[in-house]
Amino acid sequence: MSRDAATASVTDYFQSGRFQSDLAGLVAYETESQNPDQAGELARYLSDAMVPRLSAMGFVCQIHANPEPKGGPLLTAERHEGADLPTILTYGHGDVIRAQTDQWRAGLHPFRLVEEGDRLYGRGTADNKSQHLINIAALEAVLATRGSLGFNVKVVIEMSEETGSPGLAAFFAAHRDMLKADVLIASDGPRLQPDVPTMFMGSRGGVTFDLVADLRDGAHHSGNWGGLLADPAMILVQALSTITDTRGQIRIPAWRPESLTPAVRAALHDLPIDSTDGPAIDTDWGEESLTPVERAYGWNSFAILAMKSGVPEAPVNAISAHARATCQLRFVVGTDPEDILPALRRHLDAQGFHKVGIVPHDRGFFNATRLAPDHPWVRFVADSLTRSAGQAPHILPNLAGSLPNDCFSDILGLPTVWVPHSYRGCSQHAPDEHVLKPVCRDALRLMAGVFWDLGEGGTPR
């Protein structure tokens, strides 16, 4: 009965092919939360894949209807070993984005696990089925080795993360007592580098909205009416051009955070940002005074996700009546989320763009969160990962992307530590999504070590 025995057990789980087989079973569930026709599949993932496995480990499981009618069901599970023991909350999501089946390359299919070299292909392999499978399997290895965990565990699996986690905040607010814990330790997102463990303790927030120039009913002949009718596309493009300068530096004062402190800069210093598994970074883009890693993890970024005026696929000689751009601000702690869109309204009005409307998206918001890199729970997990990996992990104050981390930190009041099990080139949210087998094997060992150490005592209280 030892830590080494637990990590050896979970290594054998991978080497024997059982991990791949289990992941194939999860990938086969067509859990597209963006597809209303798959609502039944979302429920089946919980009832048929999650409940039997967790119940066999001594968890008491419940499946809950989402308080938001358009959201998928949620699973809670609890294994309680003692009132004097620490309680860990962990999380995963079983839903995936749309399959995009016709865009996967020959030989691959989103809902069939395909193994090629060091890659395991399939929708949800990276986001998030392999990640919560790894954590569950690591718990199983510790339980089988020690005979108990030595701590209490609560699990939440949601089925609507890919549609913005509708209902999750309301569910957490209604069930605070049921979800009470000492810390969240969960997994999502990518490592900074495939061969080095990563930790992050929050995420950038995100707000998505449309800018709309809606001037009249119907389009009108560009020859007969050109020079007489205002062009909504021109107005919208000019309005958008005032939000940033030519290198993408944000011009709206309220969108420029003051939270890139010396402590945050020190935490980000020397972390890798260049990658061989993604596009080359444009060094002349973004906030000029910041390093690339500070721009990605310590600053705000504005993006235009899509634009439309007229019929781009079949343009005609007409001045359009409408123009629309879907936009997004990713923001860090230190940005007032309540003032993001009002500040934009003030800015547009000051620039003379009164005709440009702002339409927020119903599910287009995540709040920004961050935990101090020297928090006791951060040190505890980092020490465990270092012991297992033989090297210190990369530690990020927050992820560059967005997660519903505010539900855990703001509603449940938990310190949050995320240990991601994917890598940046995994084609997440794209065709040919995959995970790397070496990362999965390594992550199983790391998490078995973390869970073993949690049961040894000496945890922050």
CSV table of C-alpha atoms in Angstrom, one decimal:
chain,number,residue,atom,x,y,z
A,1,MET,CA,0.0,0.0,0.0
A,2,SER,CA,2.0,3.0,-1.3
A,3,ARG,CA,1.9,6.0,-3.6
A,4,ASP,CA,4.1,4.1,-6.0
A,5,ALA,CA,1.6,1.2,-6.1
A,6,ALA,CA,-1.2,3.6,-6.9
A,7,THR,CA,0.7,5.2,-9.8
A,8,ALA,CA,1.8,1.8,-11.0
A,9,SER,CA,-1.9,0.7,-11.0
A,10,VAL,CA,-3.0,3.6,-13.1
A,11,THR,CA,-0.1,3.2,-15.4
A,12,ASP,CA,-1.1,-0.4,-16.0
A,13,TYR,CA,-4.6,0.8,-16.7
A,14,PHE,CA,-3.3,2.9,-19.6
A,15,GLN,CA,-0.7,0.4,-20.8
A,16,SER,CA,-3.2,-2.4,-21.0
A,17,GLY,CA,-5.5,-0.4,-23.3
A,18,ARG,CA,-8.3,-0.1,-20.8
A,19,PHE,CA,-8.1,3.7,-20.8
A,20,GLN,CA,-8.4,3.8,-24.6
A,21,SER,CA,-11.3,1.4,-24.5
A,22,ASP,CA,-13.1,3.4,-21.8
A,23,LEU,CA,-12.5,6.6,-23.6
A,24,ALA,CA,-13.9,5.0,-26.8
A,25,GLY,CA,-17.1,4.2,-24.9
A,26,LEU,CA,-17.5,7.8,-23.8
A,27,VAL,CA,-16.7,9.3,-27.2
A,28,ALA,CA,-19.5,7.1,-28.7
A,29,TYR,CA,-22.1,9.1,-26.9
A,30,GLU,CA,-23.2,11.8,-29.4
A,31,THR,CA,-23.5,14.5,-26.7
A,32,GLU,CA,-23.8,17.6,-28.8
A,33,SER,CA,-25.4,20.1,-26.5
A,34,GLN,CA,-25.7,22.6,-29.4
A,35,ASN,CA,-28.0,20.1,-31.2
A,36,PRO,CA,-31.5,20.0,-29.7
A,37,ASP,CA,-32.0,16.5,-31.3
A,38,GLN,CA,-29.4,15.1,-28.9
A,39,ALA,CA,-31.1,16.0,-25.6
A,40,GLY,CA,-31.7,12.3,-24.9
A,41,GLU,CA,-28.1,11.5,-25.4
A,42,LEU,CA,-27.0,14.1,-22.8
A,43,ALA,CA,-29.1,12.3,-20.2
A,44,ARG,CA,-27.9,8.9,-21.3
A,45,TYR,CA,-24.3,9.9,-20.9
A,46,LEU,CA,-25.0,10.5,-17.2
A,47,SER,CA,-27.3,7.6,-16.5
A,48,ASP,CA,-25.5,4.9,-18.5
A,49,ALA,CA,-21.8,6.0,-18.5
A,50,MET,CA,-21.2,8.0,-15.3
A,51,VAL,CA,-23.6,6.7,-12.7
A,52,PRO,CA,-22.6,3.0,-12.9
A,53,ARG,CA,-18.9,3.7,-12.7
A,54,LEU,CA,-19.2,6.2,-9.8
A,55,SER,CA,-21.7,4.0,-7.9
A,56,ALA,CA,-19.2,1.1,-8.1
A,57,MET,CA,-16.7,3.4,-6.3
A,58,GLY,CA,-19.1,4.0,-3.4
A,59,PHE,CA,-20.5,7.3,-4.7
A,60,VAL,CA,-24.2,8.2,-4.1
A,61,CYS,CA,-25.3,9.7,-7.4
A,62,GLN,CA,-28.2,12.0,-8.3
A,63,ILE,CA,-29.2,13.3,-11.8
A,64,HIS,CA,-30.9,16.7,-11.7
A,65,ALA,CA,-33.0,18.6,-14.2
A,66,ASN,CA,-31.4,21.8,-15.2
A,67,PRO,CA,-33.1,24.9,-13.7
A,68,GLU,CA,-32.7,26.5,-17.2
A,69,PRO,CA,-35.2,24.6,-19.5
A,70,LYS,CA,-32.8,24.8,-22.4
A,71,GLY,CA,-29.9,23.4,-20.4
A,72,GLY,CA,-28.9,19.8,-20.2
A,73,PRO,CA,-29.1,17.6,-17.0
A,74,LEU,CA,-26.5,17.7,-14.2
A,75,LEU,CA,-25.0,14.8,-12.2
A,76,THR,CA,-23.9,15.2,-8.6
A,77,ALA,CA,-22.1,12.4,-6.8
A,78,GLU,CA,-20.6,12.1,-3.3
A,79,ARG,CA,-18.4,9.6,-1.5
A,80,HIS,CA,-18.2,10.5,2.2
A,81,GLU,CA,-15.5,8.9,4.4
A,82,GLY,CA,-15.5,11.1,7.5
A,83,ALA,CA,-16.6,14.4,8.9
A,84,ASP,CA,-13.1,15.3,10.0
A,85,LEU,CA,-11.6,14.7,6.5
A,86,PRO,CA,-11.1,17.4,3.8
A,87,THR,CA,-13.7,17.5,1.0
A,88,ILE,CA,-12.6,17.8,-2.6
A,89,LEU,CA,-15.0,18.9,-5.3
A,90,THR,CA,-14.2,17.9,-8.9
A,91,TYR,CA,-16.0,18.7,-12.1
A,92,GLY,CA,-16.2,17.7,-15.8
A,93,HIS,CA,-18.6,18.2,-18.7
A,94,GLY,CA,-19.8,15.4,-20.9
A,95,ASP,CA,-21.3,17.6,-23.7
A,96,VAL,CA,-19.3,18.4,-26.8
A,97,ILE,CA,-19.7,21.0,-29.6
A,98,ARG,CA,-21.3,20.2,-32.9
A,99,ALA,CA,-19.7,17.2,-34.6
A,100,GLN,CA,-18.8,18.8,-37.9
A,101,THR,CA,-18.7,15.3,-39.3
A,102,ASP,CA,-18.2,16.2,-42.9
A,103,GLN,CA,-15.1,18.3,-42.1
A,104,TRP,CA,-13.1,15.5,-40.4
A,105,ARG,CA,-10.4,14.0,-42.6
A,106,ALA,CA,-10.7,10.6,-44.3
A,107,GLY,CA,-10.5,7.7,-41.8
A,108,LEU,CA,-11.8,9.7,-38.8
A,109,HIS,CA,-15.3,10.1,-37.3
A,110,PRO,CA,-16.2,12.4,-34.4
A,111,PHE,CA,-18.0,9.7,-32.5
A,112,ARG,CA,-15.5,6.8,-33.1
A,113,LEU,CA,-12.2,6.7,-31.2
A,114,VAL,CA,-9.4,6.3,-33.8
A,115,GLU,CA,-5.8,5.7,-32.6
A,116,GLU,CA,-3.0,6.9,-34.9
A,117,GLY,CA,0.5,6.9,-33.4
A,118,ASP,CA,0.5,9.0,-30.3
A,119,ARG,CA,-2.9,10.5,-31.0
A,120,LEU,CA,-6.4,9.5,-30.0
A,121,TYR,CA,-9.0,11.1,-32.2
A,122,GLY,CA,-12.7,11.8,-31.5
A,123,ARG,CA,-15.1,14.5,-30.5
A,124,GLY,CA,-14.7,15.1,-26.7
A,125,THR,CA,-11.3,13.4,-26.4
A,126,ALA,CA,-9.7,16.7,-25.4
A,127,ASP,CA,-12.8,18.6,-24.3
A,128,ASN,CA,-13.7,17.1,-21.8
A,129,LYS,CA,-14.3,13.4,-21.8
A,130,SER,CA,-10.7,12.2,-21.4
A,131,GLN,CA,-10.1,14.8,-18.7
A,132,HIS,CA,-12.7,13.7,-16.3
A,133,LEU,CA,-12.1,10.0,-17.2
A,134,ILE,CA,-8.5,10.5,-16.1
A,135,ASN,CA,-9.5,12.0,-12.8
A,136,ILE,CA,-12.1,9.3,-12.1
A,137,ALA,CA,-9.6,6.5,-13.0
A,138,ALA,CA,-7.0,8.1,-10.8
A,139,LEU,CA,-9.4,8.1,-7.9
A,140,GLU,CA,-10.2,4.4,-8.6
A,141,ALA,CA,-6.5,3.5,-8.5
A,142,VAL,CA,-6.0,5.2,-5.1
A,143,LEU,CA,-9.2,3.6,-3.7
A,144,ALA,CA,-8.1,0.1,-4.9
A,145,THR,CA,-4.6,0.6,-3.5
A,146,ARG,CA,-5.4,2.1,-0.1
A,147,GLY,CA,-8.8,0.6,0.4
A,148,SER,CA,-10.1,4.1,1.0
A,149,LEU,CA,-9.4,7.6,-0.3
A,150,GLY,CA,-8.7,9.3,3.0
A,151,PHE,CA,-10.8,12.3,2.0
A,152,ASN,CA,-14.3,13.1,0.9
A,153,VAL,CA,-15.1,13.7,-2.8
A,154,LYS,CA,-18.0,15.4,-4.5
A,155,VAL,CA,-18.4,15.3,-8.3
A,156,VAL,CA,-20.4,17.6,-10.7
A,157,ILE,CA,-20.8,16.6,-14.3
A,158,GLU,CA,-22.7,19.0,-16.4
A,159,MET,CA,-24.0,18.6,-20.0
A,160,SER,CA,-24.3,22.2,-21.2
A,161,GLU,CA,-20.8,23.7,-20.9
A,162,GLU,CA,-20.5,24.1,-24.7
A,163,THR,CA,-23.6,26.3,-24.7
A,164,GLY,CA,-22.3,28.6,-21.9
A,165,SER,CA,-23.3,26.5,-18.9
A,166,PRO,CA,-26.9,27.7,-18.7
A,167,GLY,CA,-28.4,27.0,-15.3
A,168,LEU,CA,-25.2,26.1,-13.6
A,169,ALA,CA,-25.0,29.2,-11.5
A,170,ALA,CA,-28.6,28.9,-10.5
A,171,PHE,CA,-28.1,25.2,-9.6
A,172,PHE,CA,-25.0,26.0,-7.5
A,173,ALA,CA,-26.9,28.9,-5.7
A,174,ALA,CA,-29.7,26.5,-4.9
A,175,HIS,CA,-27.5,23.7,-3.7
A,176,ARG,CA,-24.6,25.4,-1.8
A,177,ASP,CA,-24.9,23.1,1.2
A,178,MET,CA,-24.9,20.0,-0.9
A,179,LEU,CA,-21.8,21.2,-2.8
A,180,LYS,CA,-19.9,22.5,0.2
A,181,ALA,CA,-16.2,21.6,0.0
A,182,ASP,CA,-12.7,22.8,0.8
A,183,VAL,CA,-11.3,23.1,-2.7
A,184,LEU,CA,-12.1,22.5,-6.4
A,185,ILE,CA,-9.6,20.3,-8.1
A,186,ALA,CA,-10.6,19.7,-11.7
A,187,SER,CA,-9.4,19.5,-15.3
A,188,ASP,CA,-10.1,21.3,-18.5
A,189,GLY,CA,-8.1,23.1,-21.1
A,190,PRO,CA,-4.6,22.6,-22.4
A,191,ARG,CA,-1.1,22.5,-20.9
A,192,LEU,CA,1.3,25.2,-22.0
A,193,GLN,CA,3.6,22.5,-23.3
A,194,PRO,CA,2.8,18.8,-23.7
A,195,ASP,CA,5.7,17.5,-21.6
A,196,VAL,CA,5.3,19.8,-18.6
A,197,PRO,CA,2.3,19.8,-16.2
A,198,THR,CA,0.3,23.0,-16.0
A,199,MET,CA,-1.9,24.5,-13.3
A,200,PHE,CA,-4.2,27.4,-13.5
A,201,MET,CA,-6.4,28.9,-10.8
A,202,GLY,CA,-9.1,30.9,-12.7
A,203,SER,CA,-9.9,32.1,-16.2
A,204,ARG,CA,-10.4,35.2,-18.2
A,205,GLY,CA,-14.0,36.3,-18.4
A,206,GLY,CA,-15.8,36.6,-21.7
A,207,VAL,CA,-18.6,38.7,-23.0
A,208,THR,CA,-20.1,38.2,-26.4
A,209,PHE,CA,-22.4,40.8,-28.2
A,210,ASP,CA,-23.4,42.0,-31.6
A,211,LEU,CA,-22.9,45.5,-32.9
A,212,VAL,CA,-25.7,46.3,-35.3
A,213,ALA,CA,-26.4,49.0,-37.8
A,214,ASP,CA,-30.1,48.6,-38.7
A,215,LEU,CA,-31.0,51.6,-40.9
A,216,ARG,CA,-34.1,50.8,-42.9
A,217,ASP,CA,-36.3,48.2,-44.5
A,218,GLY,CA,-34.9,46.5,-47.5
A,219,ALA,CA,-31.9,47.0,-49.7
A,220,HIS,CA,-31.9,49.7,-52.5
A,221,HIS,CA,-30.2,49.9,-55.9
A,222,SER,CA,-26.6,51.1,-55.5
A,223,GLY,CA,-26.7,53.2,-58.6
A,224,ASN,CA,-30.0,55.0,-58.0
A,225,TRP,CA,-29.4,55.5,-54.3
A,226,GLY,CA,-25.7,55.5,-53.9
A,227,GLY,CA,-24.6,58.8,-52.3
A,228,LEU,CA,-28.1,59.3,-50.9
A,229,LEU,CA,-28.5,56.5,-48.4
A,230,ALA,CA,-26.1,55.9,-45.5
A,231,ASP,CA,-24.3,52.5,-45.8
A,232,PRO,CA,-24.7,50.5,-42.6
A,233,ALA,CA,-21.6,48.4,-43.4
A,234,MET,CA,-19.4,51.5,-43.7
A,235,ILE,CA,-20.8,52.9,-40.5
A,236,LEU,CA,-20.3,49.6,-38.6
A,237,VAL,CA,-16.7,49.1,-39.9
A,238,GLN,CA,-15.8,52.7,-38.9
A,239,ALA,CA,-17.3,52.2,-35.5
A,240,LEU,CA,-15.4,49.0,-35.0
A,241,SER,CA,-12.1,50.7,-36.0
A,242,THR,CA,-12.4,53.0,-33.1
A,243,ILE,CA,-12.4,50.2,-30.5
A,244,THR,CA,-8.7,49.4,-31.1
A,245,ASP,CA,-5.8,50.9,-33.0
A,246,THR,CA,-4.1,49.4,-36.0
A,247,ARG,CA,-2.3,46.8,-33.9
A,248,GLY,CA,-5.3,45.8,-31.8
A,249,GLN,CA,-4.5,47.8,-28.7
A,250,ILE,CA,-7.8,48.6,-26.9
A,251,ARG,CA,-8.8,52.2,-26.8
A,252,ILE,CA,-11.7,52.1,-24.4
A,253,PRO,CA,-10.3,53.1,-21.0
A,254,ALA,CA,-12.7,50.9,-18.9
A,255,TRP,CA,-11.6,47.9,-21.0
A,256,ARG,CA,-7.9,48.4,-20.0
A,257,PRO,CA,-7.4,46.6,-16.6
A,258,GLU,CA,-5.1,47.8,-13.8
A,259,SER,CA,-4.6,44.4,-12.4
A,260,LEU,CA,-1.4,43.4,-14.1
A,261,THR,CA,0.5,43.8,-10.8
A,262,PRO,CA,4.2,43.0,-10.2
A,263,ALA,CA,3.0,39.8,-8.5
A,264,VAL,CA,1.0,38.7,-11.5
A,265,ARG,CA,3.9,39.7,-13.8
A,266,ALA,CA,6.3,37.7,-11.7
A,267,ALA,CA,4.0,34.6,-11.9
A,268,LEU,CA,3.9,34.9,-15.7
A,269,HIS,CA,7.6,35.6,-16.2
A,270,ASP,CA,9.4,33.0,-18.3
A,271,LEU,CA,6.3,30.9,-19.0
A,272,PRO,CA,6.2,29.6,-22.5
A,273,ILE,CA,3.8,31.0,-25.1
A,274,ASP,CA,5.3,30.1,-28.5
A,275,SER,CA,4.3,26.7,-29.7
A,276,THR,CA,5.1,24.3,-32.5
A,277,ASP,CA,1.6,22.9,-32.5
A,278,GLY,CA,-0.3,26.1,-33.4
A,279,PRO,CA,0.0,29.2,-35.6
A,280,ALA,CA,3.0,31.6,-35.3
A,281,ILE,CA,2.4,34.4,-32.9
A,282,ASP,CA,2.1,37.9,-34.4
A,283,THR,CA,4.6,39.8,-32.3
A,284,ASP,CA,3.4,43.1,-33.7
A,285,TRP,CA,-0.2,42.6,-32.5
A,286,GLY,CA,-1.7,43.4,-29.2
A,287,GLU,CA,-0.6,45.7,-26.3
A,288,GLU,CA,2.8,46.9,-27.3
A,289,SER,CA,4.2,47.4,-23.8
A,290,LEU,CA,3.4,43.8,-22.8
A,291,THR,CA,5.1,40.5,-23.5
A,292,PRO,CA,3.1,37.9,-25.4
A,293,VAL,CA,2.4,35.8,-22.3
A,294,GLU,CA,1.2,39.0,-20.4
A,295,ARG,CA,-1.1,39.7,-23.3
A,296,ALA,CA,-2.6,36.3,-23.2
A,297,TYR,CA,-3.0,35.8,-19.5
A,298,GLY,CA,-2.8,39.2,-17.8
A,299,TRP,CA,-4.7,41.5,-20.2
A,300,ASN,CA,-7.9,42.0,-22.1
A,301,SER,CA,-8.4,41.2,-25.8
A,302,PHE,CA,-11.1,42.2,-28.3
A,303,ALA,CA,-12.0,40.1,-31.3
A,304,ILE,CA,-14.5,40.4,-34.1
A,305,LEU,CA,-15.8,36.8,-34.5
A,306,ALA,CA,-18.0,37.3,-37.5
A,307,MET,CA,-19.4,40.1,-39.8
A,308,LYS,CA,-22.2,40.3,-42.3
A,309,SER,CA,-23.9,42.8,-44.6
A,310,GLY,CA,-25.9,41.9,-47.6
A,311,VAL,CA,-25.5,38.4,-49.0
A,312,PRO,CA,-21.7,37.7,-49.2
A,313,GLU,CA,-22.3,34.4,-51.1
A,314,ALA,CA,-24.2,36.2,-53.8
A,315,PRO,CA,-23.7,40.0,-53.7
A,316,VAL,CA,-26.0,42.3,-55.7
A,317,ASN,CA,-25.8,45.9,-56.7
A,318,ALA,CA,-27.6,47.2,-53.7
A,319,ILE,CA,-27.0,49.2,-50.6
A,320,SER,CA,-27.8,46.9,-47.7
A,321,ALA,CA,-30.2,47.9,-45.0
A,322,HIS,CA,-28.4,46.1,-42.2
A,323,ALA,CA,-24.9,45.2,-41.0
A,324,ARG,CA,-24.0,43.1,-38.0
A,325,ALA,CA,-20.7,42.1,-36.3
A,326,THR,CA,-20.5,39.5,-33.5
A,327,CYS,CA,-17.8,40.6,-31.1
A,328,GLN,CA,-16.1,39.4,-28.0
A,329,LEU,CA,-14.1,40.8,-25.1
A,330,ARG,CA,-12.0,38.4,-23.1
A,331,PHE,CA,-11.2,40.1,-19.8
A,332,VAL,CA,-9.2,39.6,-16.7
A,333,VAL,CA,-9.9,40.3,-13.0
A,334,GLY,CA,-9.7,44.0,-12.6
A,335,THR,CA,-12.2,44.8,-15.3
A,336,ASP,CA,-15.7,45.8,-14.0
A,337,PRO,CA,-18.0,43.3,-15.8
A,338,GLU,CA,-21.0,45.5,-15.1
A,339,ASP,CA,-19.4,48.4,-17.0
A,340,ILE,CA,-18.2,46.5,-20.1
A,341,LEU,CA,-21.2,47.2,-22.4
A,342,PRO,CA,-22.1,50.6,-20.8
A,343,ALA,CA,-18.5,51.7,-21.4
A,344,LEU,CA,-18.8,50.6,-25.0
A,345,ARG,CA,-22.0,52.6,-25.4
A,346,ARG,CA,-20.4,55.7,-24.0
A,347,HIS,CA,-17.4,55.2,-26.3
A,348,LEU,CA,-19.6,54.8,-29.5
A,349,ASP,CA,-21.7,57.8,-28.6
A,350,ALA,CA,-18.6,59.9,-28.0
A,351,GLN,CA,-17.4,58.9,-31.4
A,352,GLY,CA,-20.7,59.8,-33.1
A,353,PHE,CA,-21.9,56.3,-33.7
A,354,HIS,CA,-25.4,56.7,-32.1
A,355,LYS,CA,-26.9,54.5,-34.8
A,356,VAL,CA,-24.9,51.5,-33.9
A,357,GLY,CA,-26.8,49.3,-31.5
A,358,ILE,CA,-25.3,46.8,-28.9
A,359,VAL,CA,-27.1,43.5,-28.5
A,360,PRO,CA,-25.7,41.2,-25.8
A,361,HIS,CA,-25.9,37.4,-26.4
A,362,ASP,CA,-28.1,35.5,-24.0
A,363,ARG,CA,-25.3,33.0,-23.1
A,364,GLY,CA,-22.3,35.0,-23.9
A,365,PHE,CA,-20.9,35.8,-20.5
A,366,PHE,CA,-18.3,34.3,-18.1
A,367,ASN,CA,-16.9,36.3,-15.2
A,368,ALA,CA,-13.2,36.6,-14.7
A,369,THR,CA,-11.6,34.7,-11.8
A,370,ARG,CA,-8.1,34.4,-10.3
A,371,LEU,CA,-6.5,32.7,-7.3
A,372,ALA,CA,-3.1,33.9,-5.9
A,373,PRO,CA,-0.2,31.7,-7.1
A,374,ASP,CA,1.0,31.4,-3.5
A,375,HIS,CA,-2.4,30.2,-2.1
A,376,PRO,CA,-1.9,27.1,0.2
A,377,TRP,CA,-3.9,24.9,-2.0
A,378,VAL,CA,-1.9,26.0,-5.0
A,379,ARG,CA,1.3,25.1,-3.2
A,380,PHE,CA,-0.1,21.7,-2.1
A,381,VAL,CA,-1.0,20.6,-5.6
A,382,ALA,CA,2.1,22.1,-7.1
A,383,ASP,CA,4.3,20.1,-4.6
A,384,SER,CA,2.5,16.9,-5.4
A,385,LEU,CA,2.8,17.4,-9.2
A,386,THR,CA,6.5,18.2,-8.8
A,387,ARG,CA,7.1,15.0,-6.8
A,388,SER,CA,5.4,12.9,-9.5
A,389,ALA,CA,6.8,14.7,-12.6
A,390,GLY,CA,10.3,15.4,-11.3
A,391,GLN,CA,9.9,19.0,-12.5
A,392,ALA,CA,7.9,22.0,-11.4
A,393,PRO,CA,4.6,22.6,-13.2
A,394,HIS,CA,3.8,25.8,-15.1
A,395,ILE,CA,1.6,27.9,-12.9
A,396,LEU,CA,-0.9,30.4,-14.4
A,397,PRO,CA,-2.9,32.8,-12.3
A,398,ASN,CA,-5.7,32.3,-14.9
A,399,LEU,CA,-6.4,30.5,-18.1
A,400,ALA,CA,-6.5,32.7,-21.3
A,401,GLY,CA,-9.8,31.1,-22.2
A,402,SER,CA,-13.1,31.1,-20.3
A,403,LEU,CA,-14.7,28.5,-18.0
A,404,PRO,CA,-17.6,28.7,-15.5
A,405,ASN,CA,-15.0,29.0,-12.8
A,406,ASP,CA,-17.0,31.9,-11.2
A,407,CYS,CA,-19.7,29.4,-10.2
A,408,PHE,CA,-17.1,27.6,-8.0
A,409,SER,CA,-15.2,30.7,-6.8
A,410,ASP,CA,-17.9,33.3,-6.4
A,411,ILE,CA,-21.0,31.2,-5.6
A,412,LEU,CA,-19.5,28.3,-3.7
A,413,GLY,CA,-16.6,30.4,-2.3
A,414,LEU,CA,-14.0,27.8,-3.2
A,415,PRO,CA,-10.3,28.1,-4.0
A,416,THR,CA,-10.0,26.6,-7.5
A,417,VAL,CA,-7.1,24.6,-8.9
A,418,TRP,CA,-7.2,23.2,-12.5
A,419,VAL,CA,-4.8,20.7,-13.8
A,420,PRO,CA,-5.4,20.4,-17.6
A,421,HIS,CA,-4.7,17.1,-19.4
A,422,SER,CA,-4.7,18.3,-23.1
A,423,TYR,CA,-2.3,20.4,-25.2
A,424,ARG,CA,-2.7,23.5,-27.3
A,425,GLY,CA,-2.6,21.7,-30.7
A,426,CYS,CA,-5.5,19.3,-29.8
A,427,SER,CA,-7.9,20.9,-32.4
A,428,GLN,CA,-10.4,21.5,-29.6
A,429,HIS,CA,-13.7,22.8,-31.0
A,430,ALA,CA,-12.5,21.9,-34.5
A,431,PRO,CA,-12.5,18.9,-36.8
A,432,ASP,CA,-9.9,16.2,-36.0
A,433,GLU,CA,-10.0,16.8,-32.2
A,434,HIS,CA,-7.6,14.6,-30.4
A,435,VAL,CA,-5.5,14.0,-27.3
A,436,LEU,CA,-1.9,12.8,-27.0
A,437,LYS,CA,-1.4,9.4,-25.5
A,438,PRO,CA,1.8,10.4,-23.6
A,439,VAL,CA,-0.1,13.3,-22.0
A,440,CYS,CA,-2.9,11.0,-20.9
A,441,ARG,CA,-0.5,8.5,-19.5
A,442,ASP,CA,1.4,11.2,-17.6
A,443,ALA,CA,-1.8,12.8,-16.4
A,444,LEU,CA,-3.1,9.6,-14.9
A,445,ARG,CA,0.1,9.2,-12.9
A,446,LEU,CA,0.0,12.8,-11.8
A,447,MET,CA,-3.6,12.8,-10.6
A,448,ALA,CA,-3.1,9.4,-8.8
A,449,GLY,CA,-0.3,11.2,-7.0
A,450,VAL,CA,-2.4,14.2,-6.1
A,451,PHE,CA,-5.2,12.1,-4.8
A,452,TRP,CA,-2.9,9.9,-2.8
A,453,ASP,CA,-1.3,12.9,-1.2
A,454,LEU,CA,-4.7,14.3,-0.3
A,455,GLY,CA,-5.4,11.2,1.7
A,456,GLU,CA,-2.1,11.4,3.6
A,457,GLY,CA,-3.1,14.4,5.7
A,458,GLY,CA,-1.5,17.8,5.9
A,459,THR,CA,-3.9,19.5,3.5
A,460,PRO,CA,-4.7,23.2,3.9
A,461,ARG,CA,-7.8,23.7,6.1
